[in-house]
């Protein structure tokens, strides 16, 4: 369990002499601490027991009665305490796209939504398709991010897969099997070749699977028709056929129950909050705030998606902010994308309070499952776990875009009920409390192929 993350203050990206911190040996993890940096008292654990959780050096050291003396104690009576979320599909923008979002605003948005680890997508400008670009992206995130992060490699016909893996790419993709905002599609032949190389690294390929018909894209209905449900199903099957070598596949933002069925046996499936909580019928026909790829579907399809809730492996936000100015243009010219990292867990917790889904499912799909899939150490309630927690009240409030932290300043989820965290703990430090941010020690999680030079 050593060397699993890089404290970013120790990271010198350009010479890549990263210093890894062994932080969790078996003996230390299980011993009763004489004192803790922080103790969470009266935590209601998912199995129903109430316990104190002691934390030292960023790791859970004690779970049980009376955790001993501590520098700081937090009484969690009446709160929902969750292992903090890993959002494995986030577009943090930055660089020349900083008017939409940058690492500072995007990571504040993540923390204020109970997310302590984000996985950044590579369709930046320039795209993350060379080792230098990936190292520069790590450096940019290291300099500005308040939350922990991982960076994916882009996948184009000429991406040097092995080199990207060795400089710390977490996973490959989202790989555009159909074009999207800032993402050019690759051909089936190129995908087949790329999957062979990704498989030879034992890495994960993440796929944006869509099929696009030609026609006028003038409102939410035509957008839904041109990037259809049946096209998504077809794309999933085609990608499966390109995977001649059995590469580990993950299907991003599946928007229909039929594509989740089609992906069974081919790879893991991710669903976004916007496909679960929004339908195109909830918007005026030409409202560009609802324009996203894959498109918002019909109300009936949205209900069908909830019908396969148990078969969804992971919920991720596909946080894809654009400026309001970019969205205030005729529909066909507007970029696709919806901001959502801050509202993902809050929307799901409102559904928990409404008794629509169990709390354990939210923990599984937003924290444990993405961490396991990516090889990030688990946050949770056992000694040795990463001490990232979010503490939520048991009351929902309507989403008010003015209260959110993304630079884009709008939310298509406005007015929906949501439960926002009161306190967020990252690596044992309180980094967000009652609307205030505090300094912490975010980490970079490189992929398993990382080879410090
Ligand atoms: C994403 C973006 O804006 O980067 N847009 C979107 O509609 N989802 C790209 C993508 O994930 O397709």
mmCIF file with all atom_site columns, C-alpha atoms in Angstrom, residues 49-218:
data_model
loop_
_atom_site.group_PDB
_atom_site.id
_atom_site.type_symbol
_atom_site.label_atom_id
_atom_site.label_alt_id
_atom_site.label_comp_id
_atom_site.label_asym_id
_atom_site.label_entity_id
_atom_site.label_seq_id
_atom_site.pdbx_PDB_ins_code
_atom_site.Cartn_x
_atom_site.Cartn_y
_atom_site.Cartn_z
_atom_site.occupancy
_atom_site.B_iso_or_equiv
_atom_site.pdbx_formal_charge
_atom_site.auth_seq_id
_atom_site.auth_comp_id
_atom_site.auth_asym_id
_atom_site.auth_atom_id
_atom_site.pdbx_PDB_model_num
ATOM 1   C CA . UNK A 1 49  ? -23.448 1.283  14.239  1.00 0.00 ? 49  UNK A CA 1
ATOM 2   C CA . UNK A 1 50  ? -22.455 4.619  15.788  1.00 0.00 ? 50  UNK A CA 1
ATOM 3   C CA . UNK A 1 51  ? -18.680 5.066  16.172  1.00 0.00 ? 51  UNK A CA 1
ATOM 4   C CA . UNK A 1 52  ? -15.897 7.594  16.569  1.00 0.00 ? 52  UNK A CA 1
ATOM 5   C CA . UNK A 1 53  ? -13.390 7.831  13.715  1.00 0.00 ? 53  UNK A CA 1
ATOM 6   C CA . UNK A 1 54  ? -9.817  8.841  14.491  1.00 0.00 ? 54  UNK A CA 1
ATOM 7   C CA . UNK A 1 55  ? -7.586  10.245 11.773  1.00 0.00 ? 55  UNK A CA 1
ATOM 8   C CA . UNK A 1 56  ? -3.828  10.761 11.698  1.00 0.00 ? 56  UNK A CA 1
ATOM 9   C CA . UNK A 1 57  ? -1.534  11.654 8.780   1.00 0.00 ? 57  UNK A CA 1
ATOM 10  C CA . UNK A 1 58  ? -4.395  11.584 6.317   1.00 0.00 ? 58  UNK A CA 1
ATOM 11  C CA . UNK A 1 59  ? -5.436  8.042  7.193   1.00 0.00 ? 59  UNK A CA 1
ATOM 12  C CA . UNK A 1 60  ? -8.222  6.546  9.322   1.00 0.00 ? 60  UNK A CA 1
ATOM 13  C CA . UNK A 1 61  ? -6.441  5.037  12.329  1.00 0.00 ? 61  UNK A CA 1
ATOM 14  C CA . UNK A 1 62  ? -9.288  4.122  14.630  1.00 0.00 ? 62  UNK A CA 1
ATOM 15  C CA . UNK A 1 63  ? -12.972 3.217  14.305  1.00 0.00 ? 63  UNK A CA 1
ATOM 16  C CA . UNK A 1 64  ? -14.862 2.433  17.482  1.00 0.00 ? 64  UNK A CA 1
ATOM 17  C CA . UNK A 1 65  ? -15.688 3.889  20.836  1.00 0.00 ? 65  UNK A CA 1
ATOM 18  C CA . UNK A 1 66  ? -13.978 7.019  22.213  1.00 0.00 ? 66  UNK A CA 1
ATOM 19  C CA . UNK A 1 67  ? -11.120 7.727  19.853  1.00 0.00 ? 67  UNK A CA 1
ATOM 20  C CA . UNK A 1 68  ? -8.830  9.226  22.510  1.00 0.00 ? 68  UNK A CA 1
ATOM 21  C CA . UNK A 1 69  ? -7.447  12.770 22.636  1.00 0.00 ? 69  UNK A CA 1
ATOM 22  C CA . UNK A 1 70  ? -7.410  14.803 19.452  1.00 0.00 ? 70  UNK A CA 1
ATOM 23  C CA . UNK A 1 71  ? -6.286  18.165 18.134  1.00 0.00 ? 71  UNK A CA 1
ATOM 24  C CA . UNK A 1 72  ? -9.814  18.682 16.864  1.00 0.00 ? 72  UNK A CA 1
ATOM 25  C CA . UNK A 1 73  ? -13.121 16.880 17.324  1.00 0.00 ? 73  UNK A CA 1
ATOM 26  C CA . UNK A 1 74  ? -16.221 17.214 15.197  1.00 0.00 ? 74  UNK A CA 1
ATOM 27  C CA . UNK A 1 75  ? -19.551 16.006 16.549  1.00 0.00 ? 75  UNK A CA 1
ATOM 28  C CA . UNK A 1 76  ? -21.397 14.282 13.691  1.00 0.00 ? 76  UNK A CA 1
ATOM 29  C CA . UNK A 1 77  ? -24.651 13.681 15.568  1.00 0.00 ? 77  UNK A CA 1
ATOM 30  C CA . UNK A 1 78  ? -27.553 14.163 13.158  1.00 0.00 ? 78  UNK A CA 1
ATOM 31  C CA . UNK A 1 79  ? -25.288 14.357 10.088  1.00 0.00 ? 79  UNK A CA 1
ATOM 32  C CA . UNK A 1 80  ? -24.815 11.967 7.186   1.00 0.00 ? 80  UNK A CA 1
ATOM 33  C CA . UNK A 1 81  ? -21.080 11.184 7.037   1.00 0.00 ? 81  UNK A CA 1
ATOM 34  C CA . UNK A 1 82  ? -19.982 9.894  3.640   1.00 0.00 ? 82  UNK A CA 1
ATOM 35  C CA . UNK A 1 83  ? -16.601 8.870  2.268   1.00 0.00 ? 83  UNK A CA 1
ATOM 36  C CA . UNK A 1 84  ? -15.955 11.811 -0.064  1.00 0.00 ? 84  UNK A CA 1
ATOM 37  C CA . UNK A 1 85  ? -16.699 11.331 -3.745  1.00 0.00 ? 85  UNK A CA 1
ATOM 38  C CA . UNK A 1 86  ? -14.271 10.610 -6.597  1.00 0.00 ? 86  UNK A CA 1
ATOM 39  C CA . UNK A 1 87  ? -15.700 12.288 -9.700  1.00 0.00 ? 87  UNK A CA 1
ATOM 40  C CA . UNK A 1 88  ? -14.042 10.386 -12.520 1.00 0.00 ? 88  UNK A CA 1
ATOM 41  C CA . UNK A 1 89  ? -15.303 12.611 -15.354 1.00 0.00 ? 89  UNK A CA 1
ATOM 42  C CA . UNK A 1 90  ? -14.581 16.318 -14.974 1.00 0.00 ? 90  UNK A CA 1
ATOM 43  C CA . UNK A 1 91  ? -13.480 18.953 -17.502 1.00 0.00 ? 91  UNK A CA 1
ATOM 44  C CA . UNK A 1 92  ? -11.548 21.423 -15.365 1.00 0.00 ? 92  UNK A CA 1
ATOM 45  C CA . UNK A 1 93  ? -10.675 23.615 -18.399 1.00 0.00 ? 93  UNK A CA 1
ATOM 46  C CA . UNK A 1 94  ? -7.989  26.152 -17.373 1.00 0.00 ? 94  UNK A CA 1
ATOM 47  C CA . UNK A 1 95  ? -5.280  27.497 -19.661 1.00 0.00 ? 95  UNK A CA 1
ATOM 48  C CA . UNK A 1 96  ? -6.842  29.390 -22.573 1.00 0.00 ? 96  UNK A CA 1
ATOM 49  C CA . UNK A 1 97  ? -10.283 28.168 -21.421 1.00 0.00 ? 97  UNK A CA 1
ATOM 50  C CA . UNK A 1 98  ? -10.049 29.751 -17.983 1.00 0.00 ? 98  UNK A CA 1
ATOM 51  C CA . UNK A 1 99  ? -13.038 32.016 -18.644 1.00 0.00 ? 99  UNK A CA 1
ATOM 52  C CA . UNK A 1 100 ? -15.167 28.838 -18.459 1.00 0.00 ? 100 UNK A CA 1
ATOM 53  C CA . UNK A 1 101 ? -13.395 27.346 -15.415 1.00 0.00 ? 101 UNK A CA 1
ATOM 54  C CA . UNK A 1 102 ? -9.927  26.826 -14.016 1.00 0.00 ? 102 UNK A CA 1
ATOM 55  C CA . UNK A 1 103 ? -8.429  24.568 -11.392 1.00 0.00 ? 103 UNK A CA 1
ATOM 56  C CA . UNK A 1 104 ? -9.055  27.063 -8.580  1.00 0.00 ? 104 UNK A CA 1
ATOM 57  C CA . UNK A 1 105 ? -12.761 27.645 -9.337  1.00 0.00 ? 105 UNK A CA 1
ATOM 58  C CA . UNK A 1 106 ? -13.399 24.062 -10.455 1.00 0.00 ? 106 UNK A CA 1
ATOM 59  C CA . UNK A 1 107 ? -11.793 22.515 -7.378  1.00 0.00 ? 107 UNK A CA 1
ATOM 60  C CA . UNK A 1 108 ? -13.712 24.881 -5.063  1.00 0.00 ? 108 UNK A CA 1
ATOM 61  C CA . UNK A 1 109 ? -16.862 23.717 -6.827  1.00 0.00 ? 109 UNK A CA 1
ATOM 62  C CA . UNK A 1 110 ? -15.811 20.088 -6.296  1.00 0.00 ? 110 UNK A CA 1
ATOM 63  C CA . UNK A 1 111 ? -15.116 20.504 -2.578  1.00 0.00 ? 111 UNK A CA 1
ATOM 64  C CA . UNK A 1 112 ? -18.338 22.440 -1.976  1.00 0.00 ? 112 UNK A CA 1
ATOM 65  C CA . UNK A 1 113 ? -20.144 19.467 -3.513  1.00 0.00 ? 113 UNK A CA 1
ATOM 66  C CA . UNK A 1 114 ? -18.435 16.816 -1.373  1.00 0.00 ? 114 UNK A CA 1
ATOM 67  C CA . UNK A 1 115 ? -15.966 15.703 -4.076  1.00 0.00 ? 115 UNK A CA 1
ATOM 68  C CA . UNK A 1 116 ? -12.318 15.491 -2.972  1.00 0.00 ? 116 UNK A CA 1
ATOM 69  C CA . UNK A 1 117 ? -10.816 13.754 -6.028  1.00 0.00 ? 117 UNK A CA 1
ATOM 70  C CA . UNK A 1 118 ? -11.480 14.741 -9.646  1.00 0.00 ? 118 UNK A CA 1
ATOM 71  C CA . UNK A 1 119 ? -10.280 12.974 -12.776 1.00 0.00 ? 119 UNK A CA 1
ATOM 72  C CA . UNK A 1 120 ? -9.622  15.591 -15.431 1.00 0.00 ? 120 UNK A CA 1
ATOM 73  C CA . UNK A 1 121 ? -10.496 14.847 -19.041 1.00 0.00 ? 121 UNK A CA 1
ATOM 74  C CA . UNK A 1 122 ? -7.872  15.423 -21.739 1.00 0.00 ? 122 UNK A CA 1
ATOM 75  C CA . UNK A 1 123 ? -9.875  17.454 -24.319 1.00 0.00 ? 123 UNK A CA 1
ATOM 76  C CA . UNK A 1 124 ? -8.170  20.630 -23.182 1.00 0.00 ? 124 UNK A CA 1
ATOM 77  C CA . UNK A 1 125 ? -6.556  23.219 -25.477 1.00 0.00 ? 125 UNK A CA 1
ATOM 78  C CA . UNK A 1 126 ? -4.018  21.883 -26.386 1.00 0.00 ? 126 UNK A CA 1
ATOM 79  C CA . UNK A 1 127 ? -5.247  18.309 -25.805 1.00 0.00 ? 127 UNK A CA 1
ATOM 80  C CA . UNK A 1 128 ? -3.349  16.035 -23.428 1.00 0.00 ? 128 UNK A CA 1
ATOM 81  C CA . UNK A 1 129 ? -1.810  13.762 -26.036 1.00 0.00 ? 129 UNK A CA 1
ATOM 82  C CA . UNK A 1 130 ? 1.925   14.147 -25.393 1.00 0.00 ? 130 UNK A CA 1
ATOM 83  C CA . UNK A 1 131 ? 3.998   13.461 -22.262 1.00 0.00 ? 131 UNK A CA 1
ATOM 84  C CA . UNK A 1 132 ? 4.960   17.155 -22.068 1.00 0.00 ? 132 UNK A CA 1
ATOM 85  C CA . UNK A 1 133 ? 1.296   18.203 -22.202 1.00 0.00 ? 133 UNK A CA 1
ATOM 86  C CA . UNK A 1 134 ? 0.406   15.745 -19.446 1.00 0.00 ? 134 UNK A CA 1
ATOM 87  C CA . UNK A 1 135 ? 3.292   16.922 -17.244 1.00 0.00 ? 135 UNK A CA 1
ATOM 88  C CA . UNK A 1 136 ? 2.299   20.557 -17.831 1.00 0.00 ? 136 UNK A CA 1
ATOM 89  C CA . UNK A 1 137 ? -1.301  19.700 -16.905 1.00 0.00 ? 137 UNK A CA 1
ATOM 90  C CA . UNK A 1 138 ? -0.161  18.077 -13.658 1.00 0.00 ? 138 UNK A CA 1
ATOM 91  C CA . UNK A 1 139 ? 1.891   21.185 -12.956 1.00 0.00 ? 139 UNK A CA 1
ATOM 92  C CA . UNK A 1 140 ? -1.094  23.475 -13.632 1.00 0.00 ? 140 UNK A CA 1
ATOM 93  C CA . UNK A 1 141 ? -3.336  21.407 -11.357 1.00 0.00 ? 141 UNK A CA 1
ATOM 94  C CA . UNK A 1 142 ? -0.640  21.204 -8.695  1.00 0.00 ? 142 UNK A CA 1
ATOM 95  C CA . UNK A 1 143 ? -0.313  24.972 -8.701  1.00 0.00 ? 143 UNK A CA 1
ATOM 96  C CA . UNK A 1 144 ? -4.014  25.767 -8.350  1.00 0.00 ? 144 UNK A CA 1
ATOM 97  C CA . UNK A 1 145 ? -6.154  22.830 -7.265  1.00 0.00 ? 145 UNK A CA 1
ATOM 98  C CA . UNK A 1 146 ? -7.691  22.732 -3.796  1.00 0.00 ? 146 UNK A CA 1
ATOM 99  C CA . UNK A 1 147 ? -8.785  19.121 -4.254  1.00 0.00 ? 147 UNK A CA 1
ATOM 100 C CA . UNK A 1 148 ? -6.885  15.965 -5.169  1.00 0.00 ? 148 UNK A CA 1
ATOM 101 C CA . UNK A 1 149 ? -6.746  15.030 -8.817  1.00 0.00 ? 149 UNK A CA 1
ATOM 102 C CA . UNK A 1 150 ? -5.746  12.614 -11.540 1.00 0.00 ? 150 UNK A CA 1
ATOM 103 C CA . UNK A 1 151 ? -5.205  13.388 -15.224 1.00 0.00 ? 151 UNK A CA 1
ATOM 104 C CA . UNK A 1 152 ? -6.272  11.188 -18.135 1.00 0.00 ? 152 UNK A CA 1
ATOM 105 C CA . UNK A 1 153 ? -4.457  10.865 -21.443 1.00 0.00 ? 153 UNK A CA 1
ATOM 106 C CA . UNK A 1 154 ? -6.188  11.725 -24.683 1.00 0.00 ? 154 UNK A CA 1
ATOM 107 C CA . UNK A 1 155 ? -6.508  9.031  -27.337 1.00 0.00 ? 155 UNK A CA 1
ATOM 108 C CA . UNK A 1 156 ? -5.842  10.013 -30.944 1.00 0.00 ? 156 UNK A CA 1
ATOM 109 C CA . UNK A 1 157 ? -4.414  7.999  -33.838 1.00 0.00 ? 157 UNK A CA 1
ATOM 110 C CA . UNK A 1 158 ? -0.867  8.959  -32.827 1.00 0.00 ? 158 UNK A CA 1
ATOM 111 C CA . UNK A 1 159 ? -0.970  9.224  -29.012 1.00 0.00 ? 159 UNK A CA 1
ATOM 112 C CA . UNK A 1 160 ? 2.187   7.600  -27.564 1.00 0.00 ? 160 UNK A CA 1
ATOM 113 C CA . UNK A 1 161 ? 0.237   5.367  -25.186 1.00 0.00 ? 161 UNK A CA 1
ATOM 114 C CA . UNK A 1 162 ? 3.177   3.799  -23.320 1.00 0.00 ? 162 UNK A CA 1
ATOM 115 C CA . UNK A 1 163 ? 4.889   7.153  -22.794 1.00 0.00 ? 163 UNK A CA 1
ATOM 116 C CA . UNK A 1 164 ? 1.645   8.704  -21.474 1.00 0.00 ? 164 UNK A CA 1
ATOM 117 C CA . UNK A 1 165 ? 1.233   5.763  -19.109 1.00 0.00 ? 165 UNK A CA 1
ATOM 118 C CA . UNK A 1 166 ? 4.750   6.110  -17.752 1.00 0.00 ? 166 UNK A CA 1
ATOM 119 C CA . UNK A 1 167 ? 4.387   9.845  -17.011 1.00 0.00 ? 167 UNK A CA 1
ATOM 120 C CA . UNK A 1 168 ? 1.308   9.171  -14.879 1.00 0.00 ? 168 UNK A CA 1
ATOM 121 C CA . UNK A 1 169 ? -1.850  9.116  -16.996 1.00 0.00 ? 169 UNK A CA 1
ATOM 122 C CA . UNK A 1 170 ? -4.602  7.724  -14.776 1.00 0.00 ? 170 UNK A CA 1
ATOM 123 C CA . UNK A 1 171 ? -6.605  6.209  -17.666 1.00 0.00 ? 171 UNK A CA 1
ATOM 124 C CA . UNK A 1 172 ? -7.043  6.714  -21.412 1.00 0.00 ? 172 UNK A CA 1
ATOM 125 C CA . UNK A 1 173 ? -9.881  8.900  -22.688 1.00 0.00 ? 173 UNK A CA 1
ATOM 126 C CA . UNK A 1 174 ? -12.534 9.926  -22.736 1.00 0.00 ? 174 UNK A CA 1
ATOM 127 C CA . UNK A 1 175 ? -11.861 8.497  -26.173 1.00 0.00 ? 175 UNK A CA 1
ATOM 128 C CA . UNK A 1 176 ? -14.184 10.168 -28.658 1.00 0.00 ? 176 UNK A CA 1
ATOM 129 C CA . UNK A 1 177 ? -15.939 7.553  -30.761 1.00 0.00 ? 177 UNK A CA 1
ATOM 130 C CA . UNK A 1 178 ? -18.061 10.491 -31.960 1.00 0.00 ? 178 UNK A CA 1
ATOM 131 C CA . UNK A 1 179 ? -16.986 14.143 -31.925 1.00 0.00 ? 179 UNK A CA 1
ATOM 132 C CA . UNK A 1 180 ? -18.018 16.421 -29.069 1.00 0.00 ? 180 UNK A CA 1
ATOM 133 C CA . UNK A 1 181 ? -16.973 19.839 -27.723 1.00 0.00 ? 181 UNK A CA 1
ATOM 134 C CA . UNK A 1 182 ? -13.173 19.987 -28.185 1.00 0.00 ? 182 UNK A CA 1
ATOM 135 C CA . UNK A 1 183 ? -13.055 16.270 -28.944 1.00 0.00 ? 183 UNK A CA 1
ATOM 136 C CA . UNK A 1 184 ? -12.310 14.851 -32.380 1.00 0.00 ? 184 UNK A CA 1
ATOM 137 C CA . UNK A 1 185 ? -13.545 11.352 -33.120 1.00 0.00 ? 185 UNK A CA 1
ATOM 138 C CA . UNK A 1 186 ? -11.216 8.516  -33.997 1.00 0.00 ? 186 UNK A CA 1
ATOM 139 C CA . UNK A 1 187 ? -12.037 5.821  -36.547 1.00 0.00 ? 187 UNK A CA 1
ATOM 140 C CA . UNK A 1 188 ? -12.843 2.190  -35.647 1.00 0.00 ? 188 UNK A CA 1
ATOM 141 C CA . UNK A 1 189 ? -9.441  1.130  -37.031 1.00 0.00 ? 189 UNK A CA 1
ATOM 142 C CA . UNK A 1 190 ? -7.636  3.736  -34.919 1.00 0.00 ? 190 UNK A CA 1
ATOM 143 C CA . UNK A 1 191 ? -9.623  2.703  -31.854 1.00 0.00 ? 191 UNK A CA 1
ATOM 144 C CA . UNK A 1 192 ? -8.757  -0.969 -32.445 1.00 0.00 ? 192 UNK A CA 1
ATOM 145 C CA . UNK A 1 193 ? -5.056  -0.085 -32.553 1.00 0.00 ? 193 UNK A CA 1
ATOM 146 C CA . UNK A 1 194 ? -5.289  2.199  -29.517 1.00 0.00 ? 194 UNK A CA 1
ATOM 147 C CA . UNK A 1 195 ? -7.101  -0.436 -27.446 1.00 0.00 ? 195 UNK A CA 1
ATOM 148 C CA . UNK A 1 196 ? -4.371  -2.948 -28.281 1.00 0.00 ? 196 UNK A CA 1
ATOM 149 C CA . UNK A 1 197 ? -1.736  -0.556 -26.936 1.00 0.00 ? 197 UNK A CA 1
ATOM 150 C CA . UNK A 1 198 ? -3.778  0.411  -23.865 1.00 0.00 ? 198 UNK A CA 1
ATOM 151 C CA . UNK A 1 199 ? -4.374  -3.259 -23.109 1.00 0.00 ? 199 UNK A CA 1
ATOM 152 C CA . UNK A 1 200 ? -0.639  -3.963 -23.316 1.00 0.00 ? 200 UNK A CA 1
ATOM 153 C CA . UNK A 1 201 ? -0.206  -1.467 -20.444 1.00 0.00 ? 201 UNK A CA 1
ATOM 154 C CA . UNK A 1 202 ? -3.079  -3.149 -18.501 1.00 0.00 ? 202 UNK A CA 1
ATOM 155 C CA . UNK A 1 203 ? -4.632  0.331  -18.449 1.00 0.00 ? 203 UNK A CA 1
ATOM 156 C CA . UNK A 1 204 ? -8.274  1.420  -18.602 1.00 0.00 ? 204 UNK A CA 1
ATOM 157 C CA . UNK A 1 205 ? -9.834  2.883  -21.773 1.00 0.00 ? 205 UNK A CA 1
ATOM 158 C CA . UNK A 1 206 ? -12.762 5.234  -21.183 1.00 0.00 ? 206 UNK A CA 1
ATOM 159 C CA . UNK A 1 207 ? -15.089 5.746  -24.130 1.00 0.00 ? 207 UNK A CA 1
ATOM 160 C CA . UNK A 1 208 ? -17.507 8.451  -25.278 1.00 0.00 ? 208 UNK A CA 1
ATOM 161 C CA . UNK A 1 209 ? -19.793 6.213  -27.358 1.00 0.00 ? 209 UNK A CA 1
ATOM 162 C CA . UNK A 1 210 ? -22.207 8.006  -29.678 1.00 0.00 ? 210 UNK A CA 1
ATOM 163 C CA . UNK A 1 211 ? -23.303 7.845  -33.295 1.00 0.00 ? 211 UNK A CA 1
ATOM 164 C CA . UNK A 1 212 ? -24.247 11.047 -35.107 1.00 0.00 ? 212 UNK A CA 1
ATOM 165 C CA . UNK A 1 213 ? -26.778 11.357 -37.915 1.00 0.00 ? 213 UNK A CA 1
ATOM 166 C CA . UNK A 1 214 ? -26.711 14.317 -40.296 1.00 0.00 ? 214 UNK A CA 1
ATOM 167 C CA . UNK A 1 215 ? -29.370 17.006 -40.122 1.00 0.00 ? 215 UNK A CA 1
ATOM 168 C CA . UNK A 1 216 ? -30.176 20.352 -38.577 1.00 0.00 ? 216 UNK A CA 1
ATOM 169 C CA . UNK A 1 217 ? -29.336 20.675 -34.907 1.00 0.00 ? 217 UNK A CA 1
ATOM 170 C CA . UNK A 1 218 ? -31.718 23.516 -34.021 1.00 0.00 ? 218 UNK A CA 1
#
